[in-house]
CSV table of C-alpha atoms in Angstrom, one decimal:
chain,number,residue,atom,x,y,z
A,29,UNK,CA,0.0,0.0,0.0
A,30,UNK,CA,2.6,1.9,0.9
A,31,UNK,CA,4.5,1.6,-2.4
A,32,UNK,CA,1.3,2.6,-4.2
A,33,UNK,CA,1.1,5.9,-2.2
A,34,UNK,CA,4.5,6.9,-3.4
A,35,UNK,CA,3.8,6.2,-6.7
A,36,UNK,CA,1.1,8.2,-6.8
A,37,UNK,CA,2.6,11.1,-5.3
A,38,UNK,CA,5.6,10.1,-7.4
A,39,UNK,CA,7.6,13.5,-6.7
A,40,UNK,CA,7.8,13.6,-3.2
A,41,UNK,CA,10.8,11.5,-2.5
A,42,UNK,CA,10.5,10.7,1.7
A,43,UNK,CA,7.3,8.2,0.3
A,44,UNK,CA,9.8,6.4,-1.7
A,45,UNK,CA,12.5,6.8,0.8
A,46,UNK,CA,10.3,5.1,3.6
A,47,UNK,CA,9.0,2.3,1.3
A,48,UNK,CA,12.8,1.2,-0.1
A,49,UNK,CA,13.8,1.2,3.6
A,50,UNK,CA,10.5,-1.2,4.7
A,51,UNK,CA,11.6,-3.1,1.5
A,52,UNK,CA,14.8,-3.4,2.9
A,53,UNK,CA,14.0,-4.4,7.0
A,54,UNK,CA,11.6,-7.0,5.1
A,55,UNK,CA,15.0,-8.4,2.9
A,56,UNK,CA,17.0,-8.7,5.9
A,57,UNK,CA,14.2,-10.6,7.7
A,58,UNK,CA,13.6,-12.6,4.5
A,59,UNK,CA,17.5,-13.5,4.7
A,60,UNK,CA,17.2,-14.3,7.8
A,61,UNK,CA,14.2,-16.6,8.0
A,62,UNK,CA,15.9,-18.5,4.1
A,63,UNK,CA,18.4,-19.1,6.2
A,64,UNK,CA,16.7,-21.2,8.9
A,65,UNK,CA,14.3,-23.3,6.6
A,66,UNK,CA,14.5,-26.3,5.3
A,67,UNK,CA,15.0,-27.7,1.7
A,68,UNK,CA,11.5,-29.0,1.3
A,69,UNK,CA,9.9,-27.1,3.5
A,70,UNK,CA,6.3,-25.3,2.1
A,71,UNK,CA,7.7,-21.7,3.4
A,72,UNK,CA,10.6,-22.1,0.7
A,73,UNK,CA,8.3,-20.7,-2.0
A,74,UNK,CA,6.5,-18.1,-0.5
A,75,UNK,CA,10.1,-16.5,0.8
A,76,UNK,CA,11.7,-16.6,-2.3
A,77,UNK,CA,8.7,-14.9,-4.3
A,78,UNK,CA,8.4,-12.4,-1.3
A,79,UNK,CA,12.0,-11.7,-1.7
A,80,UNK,CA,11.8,-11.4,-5.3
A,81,UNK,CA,8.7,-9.3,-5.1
A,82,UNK,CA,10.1,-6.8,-2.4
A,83,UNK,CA,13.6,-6.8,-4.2
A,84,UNK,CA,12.1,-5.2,-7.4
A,85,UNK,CA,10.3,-2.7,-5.4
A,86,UNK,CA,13.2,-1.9,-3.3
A,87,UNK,CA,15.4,-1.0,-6.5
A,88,UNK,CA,12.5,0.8,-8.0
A,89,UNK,CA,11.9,3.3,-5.1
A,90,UNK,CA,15.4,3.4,-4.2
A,91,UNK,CA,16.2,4.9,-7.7
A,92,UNK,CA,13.3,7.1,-7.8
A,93,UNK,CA,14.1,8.1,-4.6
A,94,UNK,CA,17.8,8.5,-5.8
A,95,UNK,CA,16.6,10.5,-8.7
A,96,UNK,CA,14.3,13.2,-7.2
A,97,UNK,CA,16.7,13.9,-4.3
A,98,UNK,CA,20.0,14.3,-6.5
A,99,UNK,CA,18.1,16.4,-8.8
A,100,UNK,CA,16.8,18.8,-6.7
A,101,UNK,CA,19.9,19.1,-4.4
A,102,UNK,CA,22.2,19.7,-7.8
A,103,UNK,CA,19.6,22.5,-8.7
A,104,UNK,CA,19.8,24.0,-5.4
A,105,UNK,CA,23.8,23.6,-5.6
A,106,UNK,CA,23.1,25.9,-8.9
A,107,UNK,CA,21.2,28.6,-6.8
A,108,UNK,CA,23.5,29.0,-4.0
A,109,UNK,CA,26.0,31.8,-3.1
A,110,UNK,CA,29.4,30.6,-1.8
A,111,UNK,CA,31.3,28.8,-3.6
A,112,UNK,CA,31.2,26.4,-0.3
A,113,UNK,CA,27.2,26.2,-0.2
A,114,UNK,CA,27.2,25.0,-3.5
A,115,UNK,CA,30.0,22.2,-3.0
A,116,UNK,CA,28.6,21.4,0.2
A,117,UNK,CA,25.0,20.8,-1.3
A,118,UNK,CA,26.5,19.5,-3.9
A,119,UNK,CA,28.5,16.5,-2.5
A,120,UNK,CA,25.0,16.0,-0.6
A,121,UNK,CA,23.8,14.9,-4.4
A,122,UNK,CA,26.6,12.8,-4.7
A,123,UNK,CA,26.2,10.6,-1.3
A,124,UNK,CA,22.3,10.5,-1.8
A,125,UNK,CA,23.9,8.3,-5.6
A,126,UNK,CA,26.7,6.6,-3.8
A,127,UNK,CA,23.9,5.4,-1.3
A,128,UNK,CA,22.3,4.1,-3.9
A,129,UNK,CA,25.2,2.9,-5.8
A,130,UNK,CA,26.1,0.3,-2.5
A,131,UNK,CA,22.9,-1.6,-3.4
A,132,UNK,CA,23.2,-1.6,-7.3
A,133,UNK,CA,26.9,-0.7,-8.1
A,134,UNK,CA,26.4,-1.6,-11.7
A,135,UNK,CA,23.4,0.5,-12.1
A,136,UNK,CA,24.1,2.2,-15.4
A,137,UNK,CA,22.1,5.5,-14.8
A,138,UNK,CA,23.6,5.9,-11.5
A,139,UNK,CA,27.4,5.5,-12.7
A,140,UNK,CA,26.5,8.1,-14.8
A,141,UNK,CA,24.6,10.3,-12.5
A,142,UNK,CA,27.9,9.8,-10.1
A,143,UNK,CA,30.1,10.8,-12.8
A,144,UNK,CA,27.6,13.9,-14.0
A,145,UNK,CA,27.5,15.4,-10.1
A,146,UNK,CA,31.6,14.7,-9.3
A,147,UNK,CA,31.7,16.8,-13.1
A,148,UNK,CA,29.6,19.5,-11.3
A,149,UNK,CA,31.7,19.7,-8.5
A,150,UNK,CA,34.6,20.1,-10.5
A,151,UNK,CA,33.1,22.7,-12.8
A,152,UNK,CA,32.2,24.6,-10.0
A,153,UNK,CA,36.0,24.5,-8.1
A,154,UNK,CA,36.9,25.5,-11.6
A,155,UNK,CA,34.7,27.8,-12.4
A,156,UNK,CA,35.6,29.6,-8.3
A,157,UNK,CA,39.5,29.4,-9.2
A,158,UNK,CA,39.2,31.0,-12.7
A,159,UNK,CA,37.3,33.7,-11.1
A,160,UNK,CA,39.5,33.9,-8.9
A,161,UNK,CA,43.0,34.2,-11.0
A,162,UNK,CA,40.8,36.8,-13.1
A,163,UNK,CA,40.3,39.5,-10.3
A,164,UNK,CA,43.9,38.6,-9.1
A,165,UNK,CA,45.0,40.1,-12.9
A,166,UNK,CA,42.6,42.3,-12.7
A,167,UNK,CA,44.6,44.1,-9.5
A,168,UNK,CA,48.1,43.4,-11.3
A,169,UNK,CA,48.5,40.6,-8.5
A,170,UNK,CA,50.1,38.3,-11.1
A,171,UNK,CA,51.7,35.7,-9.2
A,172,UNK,CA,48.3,34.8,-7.2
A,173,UNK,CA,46.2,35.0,-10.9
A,174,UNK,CA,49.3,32.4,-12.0
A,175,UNK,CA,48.4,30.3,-8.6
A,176,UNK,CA,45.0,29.9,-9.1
A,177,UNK,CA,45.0,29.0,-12.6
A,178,UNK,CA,47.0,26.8,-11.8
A,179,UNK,CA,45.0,25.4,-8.7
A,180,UNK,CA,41.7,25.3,-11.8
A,181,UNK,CA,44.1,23.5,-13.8
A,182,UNK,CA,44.6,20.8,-10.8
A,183,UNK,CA,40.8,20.3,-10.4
A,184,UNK,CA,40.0,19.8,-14.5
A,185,UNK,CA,43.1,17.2,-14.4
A,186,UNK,CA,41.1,15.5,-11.2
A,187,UNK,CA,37.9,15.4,-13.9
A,188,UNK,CA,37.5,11.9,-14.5
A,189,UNK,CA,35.6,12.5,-17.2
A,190,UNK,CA,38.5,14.0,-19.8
A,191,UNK,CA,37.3,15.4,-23.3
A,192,UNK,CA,37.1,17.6,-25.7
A,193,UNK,CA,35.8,20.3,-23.5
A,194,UNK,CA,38.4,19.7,-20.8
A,195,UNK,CA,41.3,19.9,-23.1
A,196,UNK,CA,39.9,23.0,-24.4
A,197,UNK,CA,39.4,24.6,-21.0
A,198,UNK,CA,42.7,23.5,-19.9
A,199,UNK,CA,44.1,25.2,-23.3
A,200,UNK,CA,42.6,28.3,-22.4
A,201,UNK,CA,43.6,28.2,-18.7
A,202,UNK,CA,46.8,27.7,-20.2
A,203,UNK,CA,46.8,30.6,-22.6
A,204,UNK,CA,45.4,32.9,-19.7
A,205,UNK,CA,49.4,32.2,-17.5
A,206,UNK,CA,51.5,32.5,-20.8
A,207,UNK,CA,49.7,35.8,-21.5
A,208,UNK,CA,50.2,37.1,-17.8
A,209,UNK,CA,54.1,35.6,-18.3
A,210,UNK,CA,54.2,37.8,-21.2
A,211,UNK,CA,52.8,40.3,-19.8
A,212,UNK,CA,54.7,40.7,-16.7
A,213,UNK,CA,58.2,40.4,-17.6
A,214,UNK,CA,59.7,43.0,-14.9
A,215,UNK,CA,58.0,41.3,-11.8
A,216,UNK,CA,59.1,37.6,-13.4
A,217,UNK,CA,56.6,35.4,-12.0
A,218,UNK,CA,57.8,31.7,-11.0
A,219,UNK,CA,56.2,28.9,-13.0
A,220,UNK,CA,55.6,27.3,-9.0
């Protein structure tokens, strides 16, 4: 009944939440009583379709669960201010899939919701360091606007996810210290 509930209010993840965690107290019971009973015993069948039964509604609730809650908290990453509210909400995205990913680590569309959120991440400790080096040239600090391009450039090589797009980025990054180099001859700034 429970299960049904959530379904119908399919947007509202706490119903799935509480139904893939009664789904899961049931399959450790289940375990549990499989363990005790005998081979020809008339329980056999009813605990191994019961297990089977709960099992596919524990993955489906988990992943909608998974889904609603990683979206919205990568959309309210996106809204926030500091540079630290948005990591910090965020990595909460990324723990709500690695949850998920401990009971289905081959999952397909959570591997690639993982990789998509740790991408995020990045792009936003990118995004904050590139800023960052800008306003540093901006002042004629050269040497900090060298250090954190270079601190951008650590993050995009952490990207697990390399591409086209990252080698560009990192191109450009890259273009941004030789122009300050050129540009700064008299105050020779160290390569770090």
């Amino acid at each position: 009944k429970k299960s049904e509930a959530a379904k119908v209010l399919m947007k509202l993840s706490e119903g799935h939440r509480e139904v893939f965690e009664l789904c899961r107290e049931y399959l450790d019971i289940n375990r549990r009583e499989l363990e005790n009973v005998g081979a020809g015993s008339p329980r056999l069948a009813g605990l191994r379709r019961g297990r089977e039964i709960v099992g596919e509604l524990h993955k489906f609730h988990l992943m909608v669960w998974a889904e609603i809650e990683a979206r919205e908290l990568t959309t309210d990453a996106k809204n926030r201010a500091t540079i630290a509210e948005k990591t910090d909400t965020a990595q909460r995205a990324l723990n709500v899939i690695q949850t998920a990913l401990q009971n289905y680590p081959d999952e397909p569309k959570l591997i690639e919701s993982e990789e998509a959120v740790k991408g995020f991440i990045t792009s936003i400790k990118v995004a904050h360091f590139i800023e960052q080096a800008e306003r540093s040239a901006f002042k004629g600090n050269f040497k900090r606007a060298v250090s954190h391009y270079k601190d951008a450039l650590f993050f995009l090589a952490k990207e697990s996810k390399q591409g086209k797009e990252t080698d560009l980025l990192a191109e450009q990054i890259n273009s941004e210290i030789q122009k300050i180099l050129e540009v700064s001859p008299k105050k020779r700034i160290s390569t770090l």
